[in-house]
Short mmCIF file of C-alpha atoms and ligand atoms in Angstrom, two decimals:
data_model
loop_
_atom_site.label_atom_id
_atom_site.label_comp_id
_atom_site.label_asym_id
_atom_site.label_seq_id
_atom_site.Cartn_x
_atom_site.Cartn_y
_atom_site.Cartn_z
CA MET A 166 -6.17 25.42 -20.89
CA LYS A 167 -9.46 23.58 -21.42
CA TYR A 168 -9.39 20.05 -20.03
CA LEU A 169 -12.49 17.97 -20.82
CA THR A 170 -13.05 14.39 -19.77
CA THR A 171 -15.48 11.57 -20.48
CA PRO A 172 -16.12 8.77 -17.99
CA ILE A 173 -13.75 5.88 -18.48
CA TYR A 174 -15.81 2.97 -19.76
CA TYR A 175 -15.93 -0.55 -18.41
CA PRO A 176 -14.41 -2.77 -21.05
CA ASN A 177 -16.78 -5.62 -20.27
CA ASP A 178 -18.33 -5.18 -23.69
CA ARG A 179 -18.01 -3.12 -26.83
CA PRO A 180 -19.19 0.54 -26.78
CA HIS A 181 -22.85 1.14 -27.71
CA ILE A 182 -24.58 4.35 -28.76
CA GLY A 183 -25.23 5.27 -25.10
CA THR A 184 -21.60 5.15 -24.09
CA ALA A 185 -20.69 6.80 -27.39
CA TYR A 186 -22.95 9.73 -26.55
CA THR A 187 -20.79 11.27 -23.78
CA THR A 188 -17.71 10.65 -25.88
CA LEU A 189 -19.28 12.42 -28.83
CA VAL A 190 -20.34 15.51 -26.89
CA ALA A 191 -16.88 15.76 -25.32
CA ASP A 192 -15.21 15.45 -28.72
CA ALA A 193 -17.42 18.06 -30.38
CA VAL A 194 -16.97 20.52 -27.53
CA ALA A 195 -13.19 19.96 -27.48
CA ARG A 196 -13.11 20.58 -31.24
CA TYR A 197 -15.11 23.75 -30.65
CA PHE A 198 -12.54 25.00 -28.12
CA ARG A 199 -9.69 24.23 -30.52
CA LEU A 200 -11.57 26.02 -33.30
CA LYS A 201 -11.89 28.98 -30.99
CA GLY A 202 -8.14 28.95 -30.53
CA GLU A 203 -7.97 27.67 -26.96
CA GLU A 204 -5.38 25.17 -25.86
CA THR A 205 -7.42 22.04 -25.21
CA PHE A 206 -6.92 18.54 -23.87
CA SER A 207 -9.70 16.00 -24.27
CA LEU A 208 -9.53 12.68 -22.49
CA THR A 209 -11.29 9.35 -22.66
CA GLY A 210 -10.30 5.86 -21.62
CA VAL A 211 -11.27 2.58 -20.00
CA ASP A 212 -11.91 1.47 -16.42
CA GLU A 213 -10.19 -1.90 -16.29
CA TYR A 214 -10.19 -3.06 -12.66
CA GLY A 215 -12.90 -4.34 -10.36
CA LEU A 216 -15.21 -7.25 -9.89
CA LYS A 217 -17.27 -6.60 -13.01
CA ILE A 218 -14.25 -6.87 -15.29
CA GLN A 219 -12.85 -9.84 -13.39
CA LYS A 220 -16.19 -11.60 -13.95
CA ALA A 221 -16.31 -10.66 -17.65
CA ALA A 222 -12.81 -12.11 -18.05
CA GLU A 223 -13.82 -15.32 -16.25
CA GLU A 224 -16.91 -15.69 -18.44
CA ASN A 225 -14.67 -15.43 -21.46
CA GLY A 226 -12.17 -17.87 -20.03
CA MET A 227 -9.37 -15.31 -19.88
CA GLU A 228 -7.09 -13.70 -17.32
CA PRO A 229 -8.31 -10.15 -16.54
CA GLN A 230 -5.21 -8.50 -18.02
CA ASP A 231 -5.47 -10.53 -21.22
CA TRP A 232 -9.18 -9.76 -21.42
CA VAL A 233 -8.74 -5.98 -21.12
CA ASP A 234 -5.78 -6.02 -23.54
CA HIS A 235 -8.01 -7.87 -25.96
CA ILE A 236 -11.07 -5.66 -25.64
CA VAL A 237 -9.49 -2.20 -25.45
CA GLY A 238 -8.99 -2.32 -29.23
CA ARG A 239 -12.76 -2.25 -29.69
CA PHE A 240 -12.89 1.11 -27.99
CA HIS A 241 -10.14 2.50 -30.19
CA GLU A 242 -11.92 1.14 -33.26
CA ALA A 243 -15.29 2.57 -32.26
CA TRP A 244 -13.86 6.01 -31.54
CA GLU A 245 -11.93 6.02 -34.78
CA LEU A 246 -15.01 4.99 -36.71
CA LEU A 247 -16.89 7.94 -35.19
CA ASP A 248 -14.09 10.38 -35.98
CA MET A 249 -13.30 11.16 -32.35
CA GLY A 250 -10.07 13.12 -31.99
CA PHE A 251 -9.03 12.68 -28.36
CA ASP A 252 -5.73 14.01 -27.01
CA GLY A 253 -5.45 11.36 -24.34
CA PHE A 254 -6.61 7.79 -23.79
CA ILE A 255 -6.09 6.29 -20.37
CA ARG A 256 -6.20 2.69 -19.25
CA THR A 257 -6.31 2.20 -15.51
CA THR A 258 -3.89 -0.73 -15.77
CA GLU A 259 -1.15 1.67 -16.89
CA GLU A 260 1.77 2.32 -14.55
CA ARG A 261 1.23 6.12 -14.56
CA HIS A 262 -2.25 5.52 -13.16
CA ARG A 263 -1.15 2.99 -10.55
CA ALA A 264 1.49 5.41 -9.29
CA THR A 265 -1.02 8.26 -9.12
CA VAL A 266 -3.65 6.20 -7.30
CA ARG A 267 -1.16 5.04 -4.70
CA SER A 268 0.12 8.54 -4.16
CA LEU A 269 -3.32 10.13 -3.78
CA LEU A 270 -4.71 7.42 -1.54
CA GLN A 271 -1.60 7.69 0.64
CA LYS A 272 -2.23 11.44 0.97
CA MET A 273 -5.79 10.73 2.09
CA TYR A 274 -4.45 8.20 4.61
CA ASP A 275 -1.79 10.61 5.88
CA ASN A 276 -4.50 13.21 6.27
CA GLY A 277 -6.22 10.94 8.80
CA ASP A 278 -9.27 10.30 6.60
CA VAL A 279 -8.95 6.53 6.33
CA TYR A 280 -9.76 3.85 8.95
CA LEU A 281 -10.42 0.10 9.13
CA SER A 282 -13.98 -1.13 9.70
CA ARG A 283 -16.40 -3.90 8.85
CA TYR A 284 -19.07 -3.49 6.24
CA GLU A 285 -22.02 -5.57 5.26
CA GLY A 286 -24.65 -4.53 2.75
CA PRO A 287 -26.34 -4.98 -0.64
CA TYR A 288 -23.91 -4.69 -3.54
CA CYS A 289 -24.66 -4.31 -7.26
CA VAL A 290 -21.78 -5.61 -9.34
CA ARG A 291 -23.01 -3.85 -12.47
CA CYS A 292 -22.83 -0.49 -10.65
CA GLU A 293 -19.81 -1.62 -8.61
CA ALA A 294 -21.56 0.05 -5.69
CA TYR A 295 -22.97 -0.67 -2.25
CA TYR A 296 -26.51 0.46 -1.59
CA ILE A 297 -28.45 0.97 1.59
CA GLU A 298 -31.67 -1.01 2.01
CA ASP A 299 -33.77 2.16 1.57
CA GLU A 300 -32.37 2.77 -1.89
CA LEU A 301 -33.36 -0.63 -3.27
CA VAL A 302 -36.49 -0.92 -5.39
CA ASP A 303 -38.35 -4.13 -4.47
CA GLY A 304 -35.03 -5.47 -3.28
CA ASN A 305 -33.41 -4.68 -6.64
CA CYS A 306 -30.65 -2.29 -7.67
CA PRO A 307 -32.34 1.08 -8.44
CA VAL A 308 -30.29 1.53 -11.63
CA HIS A 309 -30.35 -1.94 -13.14
CA MET A 310 -33.54 -3.27 -11.52
CA ARG A 311 -31.79 -6.56 -10.92
CA PRO A 312 -31.10 -8.48 -7.71
CA VAL A 313 -28.19 -7.35 -5.56
CA ASP A 314 -25.67 -9.50 -3.67
CA VAL A 315 -24.86 -9.08 -0.01
CA HIS A 316 -21.19 -8.36 0.59
CA ALA A 317 -19.52 -8.39 3.97
CA GLU A 318 -15.88 -7.50 4.46
CA GLU A 319 -13.38 -5.80 6.70
CA ASN A 320 -12.37 -2.80 4.62
CA TRP A 321 -10.66 0.51 4.75
CA PHE A 322 -13.13 3.35 4.99
CA PHE A 323 -12.92 6.90 3.77
CA ALA A 324 -14.30 9.54 6.15
CA LEU A 325 -16.64 11.01 3.55
CA SER A 326 -18.92 12.46 6.24
CA ARG A 327 -16.21 14.94 7.21
CA TYR A 328 -16.50 16.55 3.80
CA VAL A 329 -20.24 17.11 3.72
CA ASP A 330 -20.08 20.68 5.02
CA PRO A 331 -17.11 21.78 2.90
CA LEU A 332 -18.80 20.26 -0.15
CA LEU A 333 -22.11 21.96 0.48
CA ALA A 334 -20.23 25.23 0.94
CA HIS A 335 -18.39 24.68 -2.33
CA ILE A 336 -21.60 23.93 -4.23
CA GLU A 337 -23.23 27.00 -2.72
CA ALA A 338 -20.31 29.24 -3.65
CA ASN A 339 -20.01 27.82 -7.18
CA PRO A 340 -23.45 27.59 -8.76
CA GLY A 341 -21.99 26.23 -12.00
CA PHE A 342 -20.12 23.39 -10.27
CA ILE A 343 -22.84 20.80 -10.94
CA THR A 344 -25.07 21.17 -14.00
CA PRO A 345 -27.90 20.98 -14.89
CA VAL A 346 -29.65 22.39 -11.83
CA GLU A 347 -31.78 19.23 -11.34
CA ARG A 348 -28.60 17.26 -10.75
CA ARG A 349 -27.24 19.92 -8.47
CA ASN A 350 -30.41 19.75 -6.37
CA GLU A 351 -30.18 15.98 -6.30
CA VAL A 352 -26.62 16.12 -4.97
CA VAL A 353 -27.45 18.80 -2.41
CA GLY A 354 -30.42 16.70 -1.25
CA PHE A 355 -28.21 13.66 -0.91
CA LEU A 356 -25.61 15.57 1.12
CA GLU A 357 -28.19 17.20 3.36
CA HIS A 358 -29.79 13.85 4.07
CA GLY A 359 -26.61 12.82 5.87
CA VAL A 360 -23.84 10.81 4.30
CA ASP A 361 -22.09 7.73 5.70
CA ASP A 362 -18.41 7.05 5.37
CA ILE A 363 -17.67 4.68 2.53
CA SER A 364 -15.68 1.58 2.06
CA MET A 365 -12.74 2.32 -0.24
CA SER A 366 -11.02 -1.05 -0.50
CA ARG A 367 -11.71 -4.72 -1.14
CA SER A 368 -10.05 -7.64 0.60
CA SER A 369 -11.82 -10.35 -1.41
CA LEU A 370 -10.64 -9.11 -4.78
CA THR A 371 -7.18 -9.24 -6.31
CA TRP A 372 -7.91 -7.47 -9.63
CA GLY A 373 -7.14 -3.92 -8.53
CA ILE A 374 -4.46 -1.55 -7.27
CA PRO A 375 -3.05 -2.55 -3.84
CA LEU A 376 -3.28 0.10 -1.12
CA PRO A 377 0.17 1.47 -0.33
CA TRP A 378 -0.27 0.96 3.46
CA ASP A 379 -2.00 -2.43 3.25
CA GLU A 380 -1.03 -4.50 0.24
CA SER A 381 -3.52 -7.21 1.21
CA GLN A 382 -6.38 -5.00 -0.02
CA VAL A 383 -6.97 -3.38 -3.38
CA ALA A 384 -8.62 0.00 -3.97
CA TYR A 385 -12.39 -0.14 -4.53
CA VAL A 386 -12.76 0.33 -8.28
CA TRP A 387 -14.40 3.76 -8.09
CA PHE A 388 -11.61 5.04 -5.83
CA ASP A 389 -9.15 4.01 -8.49
CA ALA A 390 -11.26 5.01 -11.52
CA LEU A 391 -12.01 8.60 -10.51
CA ILE A 392 -8.31 9.27 -10.06
CA ASN A 393 -7.79 8.63 -13.80
CA TYR A 394 -8.56 12.28 -14.46
CA VAL A 395 -5.53 13.27 -12.42
CA SER A 396 -3.28 10.48 -13.74
CA ALA A 397 -3.99 11.42 -17.35
CA ALA A 398 -3.19 15.08 -16.65
CA GLY A 399 0.40 14.05 -15.90
CA TYR A 400 0.41 13.86 -12.08
CA ALA A 401 3.01 11.08 -11.90
CA ASP A 402 4.73 11.23 -15.26
CA ASP A 403 4.56 14.85 -16.40
CA PRO A 404 4.32 17.29 -13.47
CA GLU A 405 4.87 20.28 -15.73
CA ARG A 406 1.81 19.45 -17.80
CA PHE A 407 -0.11 18.63 -14.64
CA ALA A 408 0.50 22.15 -13.34
CA THR A 409 -1.25 23.68 -16.37
CA GLN A 410 -3.86 20.99 -16.95
CA TRP A 411 -5.35 20.39 -13.51
CA PRO A 412 -8.05 21.16 -12.41
CA ALA A 413 -10.24 19.89 -15.22
CA SER A 414 -12.58 22.37 -16.88
CA ALA A 415 -15.39 19.81 -16.98
CA HIS A 416 -16.11 16.18 -16.32
CA LEU A 417 -18.90 15.03 -18.62
CA VAL A 418 -20.88 12.16 -17.11
CA GLY A 419 -24.17 10.31 -17.36
CA LYS A 420 -26.69 11.06 -14.61
CA ASP A 421 -26.28 7.57 -13.12
CA ILE A 422 -22.74 8.35 -12.01
CA ILE A 423 -23.29 11.87 -10.71
CA ARG A 424 -22.90 10.90 -7.05
CA PHE A 425 -19.47 9.42 -7.65
CA HIS A 426 -18.34 12.53 -9.50
CA ALA A 427 -20.05 15.25 -7.50
CA VAL A 428 -19.72 13.79 -3.98
CA TYR A 429 -17.00 11.14 -3.67
CA TRP A 430 -14.56 12.67 -6.12
CA PRO A 431 -14.48 16.24 -4.77
CA ALA A 432 -14.23 14.84 -1.23
CA MET A 433 -11.28 12.67 -2.29
CA LEU A 434 -9.58 15.66 -3.88
CA MET A 435 -10.15 17.81 -0.79
CA SER A 436 -8.67 15.07 1.35
CA ALA A 437 -5.65 14.71 -0.95
CA GLY A 438 -5.18 18.50 -1.07
CA LEU A 439 -5.84 18.98 -4.77
CA PRO A 440 -8.08 21.60 -6.40
CA LEU A 441 -11.58 20.57 -7.50
CA PRO A 442 -12.70 20.35 -11.13
CA GLU A 443 -14.51 23.45 -12.33
CA ARG A 444 -17.61 21.66 -13.45
CA ILE A 445 -19.43 18.36 -13.46
CA ALA A 446 -21.92 18.24 -16.31
CA ALA A 447 -24.41 15.40 -16.34
CA HIS A 448 -26.52 14.23 -19.25
CA GLY A 449 -29.53 11.93 -19.35
CA TRP A 450 -29.89 8.50 -20.80
CA LEU A 451 -30.37 7.52 -24.34
CA LEU A 452 -33.55 5.52 -24.44
CA VAL A 453 -34.62 3.06 -27.09
CA GLY A 454 -38.36 2.48 -27.24
CA GLY A 455 -38.67 4.48 -24.00
CA THR A 456 -36.34 2.33 -21.88
CA LYS A 457 -32.63 2.57 -21.09
CA MET A 458 -30.79 0.70 -23.74
CA SER A 459 -29.14 -2.41 -22.45
CA LYS A 460 -27.65 -5.63 -23.61
CA SER A 461 -29.94 -7.67 -21.38
CA ASN A 462 -33.16 -6.39 -22.97
CA ALA A 463 -31.68 -6.60 -26.47
CA THR A 464 -32.08 -2.90 -27.14
CA GLN A 465 -28.39 -2.29 -27.44
CA ILE A 466 -27.44 -0.53 -30.66
CA LEU A 467 -23.83 -0.38 -31.76
CA PRO A 468 -22.38 2.68 -33.51
CA GLU A 469 -21.22 0.61 -36.50
CA GLU A 470 -24.81 -0.41 -37.26
CA LEU A 471 -25.69 3.26 -37.80
CA VAL A 472 -22.46 4.47 -39.37
CA GLU A 473 -22.94 1.95 -42.13
CA THR A 474 -26.02 3.86 -43.30
CA PHE A 475 -25.48 7.42 -42.10
CA GLY A 476 -21.69 7.75 -42.15
CA ALA A 477 -19.73 9.13 -39.21
CA ASP A 478 -20.91 12.67 -39.94
CA GLY A 479 -24.56 11.69 -40.18
CA TYR A 480 -24.19 9.78 -36.92
CA ARG A 481 -22.52 12.68 -35.14
CA TYR A 482 -25.01 15.21 -36.46
CA HIS A 483 -28.03 13.22 -35.37
CA PHE A 484 -26.99 12.70 -31.76
CA LEU A 485 -25.63 16.22 -31.32
CA ARG A 486 -28.68 17.80 -32.93
CA ASP A 487 -31.45 15.65 -31.49
CA VAL A 488 -30.33 14.70 -28.01
CA SER A 489 -30.20 17.64 -25.61
CA PHE A 490 -27.48 17.47 -23.02
CA GLY A 491 -29.34 17.00 -19.73
CA PRO A 492 -32.69 15.26 -20.15
CA ASP A 493 -33.16 11.72 -21.42
CA GLY A 494 -33.33 11.39 -25.19
CA ASN A 495 -35.11 8.80 -27.26
CA PHE A 496 -33.46 7.11 -30.21
CA SER A 497 -35.46 5.94 -33.19
CA TRP A 498 -34.31 4.85 -36.62
CA GLU A 499 -37.16 6.76 -38.30
CA GLY A 500 -36.25 9.93 -36.43
CA MET A 501 -32.66 9.57 -37.52
CA VAL A 502 -33.58 9.06 -41.19
CA ASP A 503 -35.94 12.06 -41.13
CA ARG A 504 -33.37 14.30 -39.53
CA TYR A 505 -30.66 13.21 -41.93
CA ASN A 506 -32.77 13.78 -45.03
CA ALA A 507 -34.21 17.10 -43.90
CA ASP A 508 -31.11 18.77 -42.52
CA LEU A 509 -28.17 17.09 -44.18
CA ALA A 510 -29.37 15.81 -47.56
CA ASN A 511 -31.70 18.81 -48.14
CA ASP A 512 -30.75 21.97 -46.27
CA PHE A 513 -26.99 21.56 -46.27
CA GLY A 514 -26.06 18.97 -48.91
CA ASN A 515 -28.46 20.20 -51.52
CA LEU A 516 -27.39 23.78 -50.99
CA ALA A 517 -23.77 22.80 -51.59
CA SER A 518 -24.57 20.85 -54.76
CA ARG A 519 -26.79 23.57 -56.18
CA VAL A 520 -24.25 26.31 -55.60
CA LEU A 521 -21.31 24.28 -56.87
CA ASN A 522 -23.33 23.15 -59.85
CA LEU A 523 -24.14 26.77 -60.79
CA CYS A 524 -20.48 27.72 -60.43
CA GLU A 525 -19.44 24.89 -62.74
CA LYS A 526 -22.21 25.55 -65.21
CA PHE A 527 -21.87 29.31 -65.57
CA ARG A 528 -18.28 30.01 -64.53
CA ASP A 529 -16.42 26.76 -65.25
CA GLY A 530 -15.86 26.40 -61.51
CA ARG A 531 -13.98 29.70 -61.20
CA VAL A 532 -15.97 32.53 -59.69
CA PRO A 533 -14.17 35.89 -59.66
CA ALA A 534 -13.38 37.33 -56.25
CA VAL A 535 -15.85 40.21 -56.54
CA SER A 536 -17.00 41.56 -53.25
CA PRO A 537 -20.53 40.30 -52.60
CA ALA A 538 -23.26 42.88 -52.81
CA ASP A 539 -24.59 44.45 -49.66
CA GLY A 540 -28.11 45.22 -50.77
CA PRO A 541 -31.45 44.31 -49.24
CA GLU A 542 -31.31 40.83 -50.78
CA GLU A 543 -28.01 40.11 -49.05
CA GLN A 544 -29.02 41.45 -45.66
CA PRO A 545 -30.75 38.31 -44.35
CA LEU A 546 -27.81 36.20 -45.49
CA ARG A 547 -25.27 38.41 -43.78
CA SER A 548 -27.24 38.57 -40.54
CA ALA A 549 -27.72 34.81 -40.58
CA ALA A 550 -23.93 34.41 -40.83
CA VAL A 551 -23.50 36.66 -37.78
CA GLU A 552 -26.16 34.72 -35.85
CA ALA A 553 -24.64 31.38 -36.81
CA VAL A 554 -21.23 32.46 -35.53
CA ALA A 555 -22.79 33.74 -32.30
CA ALA A 556 -24.62 30.43 -31.80
CA MET A 557 -21.28 28.63 -31.55
CA ALA A 558 -21.01 29.93 -27.96
CA GLU A 559 -23.73 27.40 -27.05
CA PHE A 560 -21.02 24.75 -27.17
CA GLU A 561 -19.50 26.28 -24.03
CA ASP A 562 -22.46 24.76 -22.17
CA PHE A 563 -22.59 21.55 -24.22
CA ARG A 564 -25.70 22.82 -25.97
CA SER A 565 -24.85 21.31 -29.34
CA LYS A 566 -28.52 21.26 -30.34
CA GLN A 567 -28.83 25.02 -29.95
CA ALA A 568 -25.48 25.61 -31.67
CA LEU A 569 -26.60 23.56 -34.66
CA GLU A 570 -29.98 25.26 -34.82
CA GLY A 571 -28.08 28.55 -35.05
CA ILE A 572 -25.74 27.28 -37.77
CA TRP A 573 -28.70 26.02 -39.75
CA LEU A 574 -30.05 29.59 -39.94
CA LEU A 575 -27.17 30.24 -42.32
CA PHE A 576 -28.00 27.28 -44.57
CA ARG A 577 -31.70 28.15 -44.60
CA ALA A 578 -30.90 31.79 -45.36
CA SER A 579 -28.59 30.66 -48.19
CA ASN A 580 -31.31 28.50 -49.70
CA ALA A 581 -33.75 31.40 -49.45
CA TYR A 582 -31.16 33.70 -51.02
CA LEU A 583 -30.76 31.33 -53.96
CA GLU A 584 -34.51 31.21 -54.50
CA MET A 585 -34.83 34.97 -54.24
CA THR A 586 -31.90 35.93 -56.46
CA ALA A 587 -32.43 33.03 -58.91
CA PRO A 588 -28.93 33.06 -60.43
CA TRP A 589 -30.05 30.61 -63.15
CA LYS A 590 -32.30 33.41 -64.46
CA VAL A 591 -29.68 36.12 -63.98
CA ALA A 592 -27.29 33.99 -66.07
CA LYS A 593 -29.53 34.37 -69.08
CA ASP A 594 -28.84 38.10 -69.28
CA PRO A 595 -25.25 38.89 -70.42
CA ASP A 596 -25.59 42.44 -69.04
CA GLN A 597 -25.95 40.98 -65.57
CA ALA A 598 -22.67 39.05 -65.60
CA GLU A 599 -21.32 40.96 -62.62
CA ARG A 600 -24.51 40.45 -60.61
CA LEU A 601 -24.20 36.74 -61.25
CA ASP A 602 -20.61 36.80 -59.94
CA GLN A 603 -21.80 38.64 -56.85
CA ILE A 604 -24.54 36.15 -56.13
CA LEU A 605 -22.33 33.12 -56.63
CA ASN A 606 -19.57 34.69 -54.59
CA ALA A 607 -21.99 35.34 -51.72
CA CYS A 608 -23.22 31.73 -51.84
CA LEU A 609 -19.67 30.36 -51.82
CA GLU A 610 -18.80 32.61 -48.92
CA ALA A 611 -21.78 31.28 -46.97
CA LEU A 612 -20.63 27.71 -47.68
CA ARG A 613 -17.09 28.53 -46.59
CA ILE A 614 -18.37 29.88 -43.27
CA GLY A 615 -20.72 26.92 -42.93
CA ALA A 616 -17.87 24.45 -43.43
CA ILE A 617 -15.91 26.09 -40.60
CA LEU A 618 -18.88 26.18 -38.24
CA VAL A 619 -19.92 22.56 -38.71
CA SER A 620 -16.37 21.25 -38.30
CA PRO A 621 -16.66 20.40 -34.56
CA VAL A 622 -19.74 18.30 -35.28
CA MET A 623 -18.90 16.91 -38.72
CA PRO A 624 -15.13 17.08 -39.22
CA GLY A 625 -15.29 14.79 -42.26
CA ALA A 626 -18.02 16.67 -44.11
CA ALA A 627 -16.37 20.01 -43.30
CA ARG A 628 -13.14 18.74 -44.84
CA ARG A 629 -14.92 17.37 -47.95
CA LEU A 630 -16.78 20.62 -48.52
CA TRP A 631 -13.55 22.58 -48.01
CA ASP A 632 -11.92 20.51 -50.75
CA LYS A 633 -14.87 21.03 -53.08
CA LEU A 634 -14.52 24.76 -52.48
CA GLY A 635 -10.86 24.53 -53.50
CA LEU A 636 -9.76 26.35 -50.34
CA PRO A 637 -6.24 26.07 -48.94
CA GLY A 638 -5.57 25.09 -45.31
CA GLU A 639 -8.07 23.45 -42.98
CA PRO A 640 -11.69 24.24 -42.14
CA ASP A 641 -10.91 23.66 -38.45
CA ALA A 642 -7.92 26.01 -38.17
CA PRO A 643 -8.09 28.13 -34.98
CA ALA A 644 -9.76 31.49 -34.34
CA PHE A 645 -13.00 30.81 -36.17
CA ALA A 646 -14.62 34.10 -35.23
CA ASP A 647 -12.08 36.05 -37.31
CA ARG A 648 -12.27 33.56 -40.14
CA CYS A 649 -16.06 33.68 -40.25
CA VAL A 650 -16.55 37.37 -41.03
CA PHE A 651 -18.67 37.54 -44.19
CA GLY A 652 -16.32 38.88 -46.89
CA THR A 653 -15.23 38.06 -50.42
CA PHE A 654 -14.77 34.45 -51.41
CA PRO A 655 -11.32 34.06 -53.02
CA GLU A 656 -11.07 32.96 -56.63
CA THR A 657 -10.50 29.21 -56.43
CA THR A 658 -11.47 26.30 -58.63
CA VAL A 659 -14.53 24.67 -57.13
CA HIS A 660 -15.97 21.32 -58.08
CA LYS A 661 -19.28 19.71 -57.31
CA GLY A 662 -18.20 16.07 -57.18
CA ASP A 663 -20.32 13.54 -55.26
CA ALA A 664 -23.19 14.56 -53.00
CA LEU A 665 -22.05 15.51 -49.48
CA PHE A 666 -24.99 13.59 -47.98
CA PRO A 667 -26.73 11.20 -50.37
CA ARG A 668 -30.43 10.88 -49.55
CA ILE A 669 -31.47 7.84 -47.54
CA GLU A 670 -34.61 6.01 -48.56
CA ALA A 671 -36.67 5.18 -45.45
N1 LIG B 717 -16.54 2.95 -15.37
C1 LIG B 717 -17.58 3.79 -14.90
C2 LIG B 717 -17.21 5.26 -15.03
C3 LIG B 717 -15.98 5.64 -14.30
S1 LIG B 717 -15.58 7.31 -14.53
C4 LIG B 717 -14.37 7.63 -13.44
C5 LIG B 717 -18.85 3.54 -15.70
N2 LIG B 717 -18.70 2.98 -16.89
S2 LIG B 717 -19.88 2.58 -17.89
O1 LIG B 717 -19.22 2.05 -19.04
O2 LIG B 717 -20.82 1.73 -17.24
O3 LIG B 717 -20.67 3.85 -18.23
C6 LIG B 717 -20.01 4.99 -18.68
C7 LIG B 717 -20.95 6.09 -19.06
O4 LIG B 717 -21.83 5.68 -20.09
C8 LIG B 717 -21.82 6.61 -17.93
O5 LIG B 717 -21.72 8.03 -17.92
C9 LIG B 717 -23.22 6.23 -18.32
O6 LIG B 717 -24.15 7.18 -17.93
C10 LIG B 717 -23.09 6.21 -19.84
N3 LIG B 717 -24.12 5.41 -20.42
C11 LIG B 717 -24.29 4.07 -20.38
N4 LIG B 717 -25.46 3.75 -21.00
C12 LIG B 717 -26.06 4.89 -21.43
C13 LIG B 717 -27.20 5.21 -22.14
N5 LIG B 717 -28.06 4.31 -22.56
N6 LIG B 717 -27.39 6.52 -22.45
C14 LIG B 717 -26.49 7.49 -22.14
N7 LIG B 717 -25.42 7.23 -21.45
C15 LIG B 717 -25.23 5.95 -21.01
O7 LIG B 717 -19.93 3.89 -15.24
#
């Protein structure tokens, strides 16, 4: 079973294109695994407790529960708008999560890893994290570059330092545990530098999950949030599913929350006696004008602003094609328009309209199921189909850019094939009727394979093309490798209809 997770987002605001990025990669990769035929569970959700949310509720004059109930709908709407097909959505205010958190924390307590102590230090509410003085940049939070508060409390502490050696050993023994390697090195460096125990509860806050052994304190929000991955796998409410679903195959996260996922979380799991996730994969930030997008510097872009122009498929294609998973990526409107016009309107969309147009014009939309020729002209097309199918494996490592580059070889080869074989000329010679059928059949077959291969990235466009091709069933049915062998396109009634990707004027 493949179990993929996104971070659970703070519902202090609506999702923007940065938060949508992790969600998008997770959705495309989960769709890829389903297309491959693997049983898959993809999870997203919201992180509803903690000081940050309590403050957001206060600012909006609402009780925290009413606030999160009100705002969670925006996440559902955004994910629906972007055609995300998640199997699970978790809210940390759900009972199944509360029960799981209390059970896991109790296990850590019973294991002797929890003790009472006093803590005083700089705290960034936006990060929901304590820092040490050394980590501050000019006295500011290193992530948000804004002033920190000083918090002092008597809290329960988790003996994180006990897990440094086991964690280093685990990272050493499992080179793919933290990716990419830069992040792995960062985590190893952090662990080797010496790690302090961490405060895992709050006495000054009520908006959280009470500790089972001390109801006067609530769990520190990260200690509750990380456990969502276990709650959503059925720990408290579906133990049978939990047995097949845990450990997760991969947690996808932004680089700013790597320490929580690659240090705190595995240590918590070790303490609670649960297996560790197989992989923690971190991506960079989406920058706008070279800086991290944020509400405070008015660079925040919402998915709906882009979907309006590019559609959900155009949106998904752009971010999966142009932002590599790992380094920071820069967003620009011009870049998005150029990419859309070049790859979607031209290479892919235009190919589909030309082929379907020729089929309508010369064969009334019904091309006989003649087996496509296998001559020198067809060779590049056939090899491109094989390469495109092989490129799908890039999704295993979240390399959607490379997967799409591989798929595009097929569309480029199809366009070249059209130019070379020039069916509009062949059609003029009645003696070449069978050659025309062969050429059109080969082009339709390439489109059929293309529709299947793009389905994880553009489920809507794949479906629309499938309908135009008059094919039965679904483009995203399982076992794509078998379904993508270049063969004979069946005799269906095809229709050109509207453009798949209408050109966008800059
Ligand atoms: N609630 C925590 C996560 C808990 S997971 C157990 C949290 N939430 S968040 O809403 O602030 O951020 C969620 C994710 O969005 C993080 O992975 C973060 O890296 C990502 N992004 C937020 N802004 C981003 C960009 N501008 N670009 C890319 N990802 C960004 O942290």
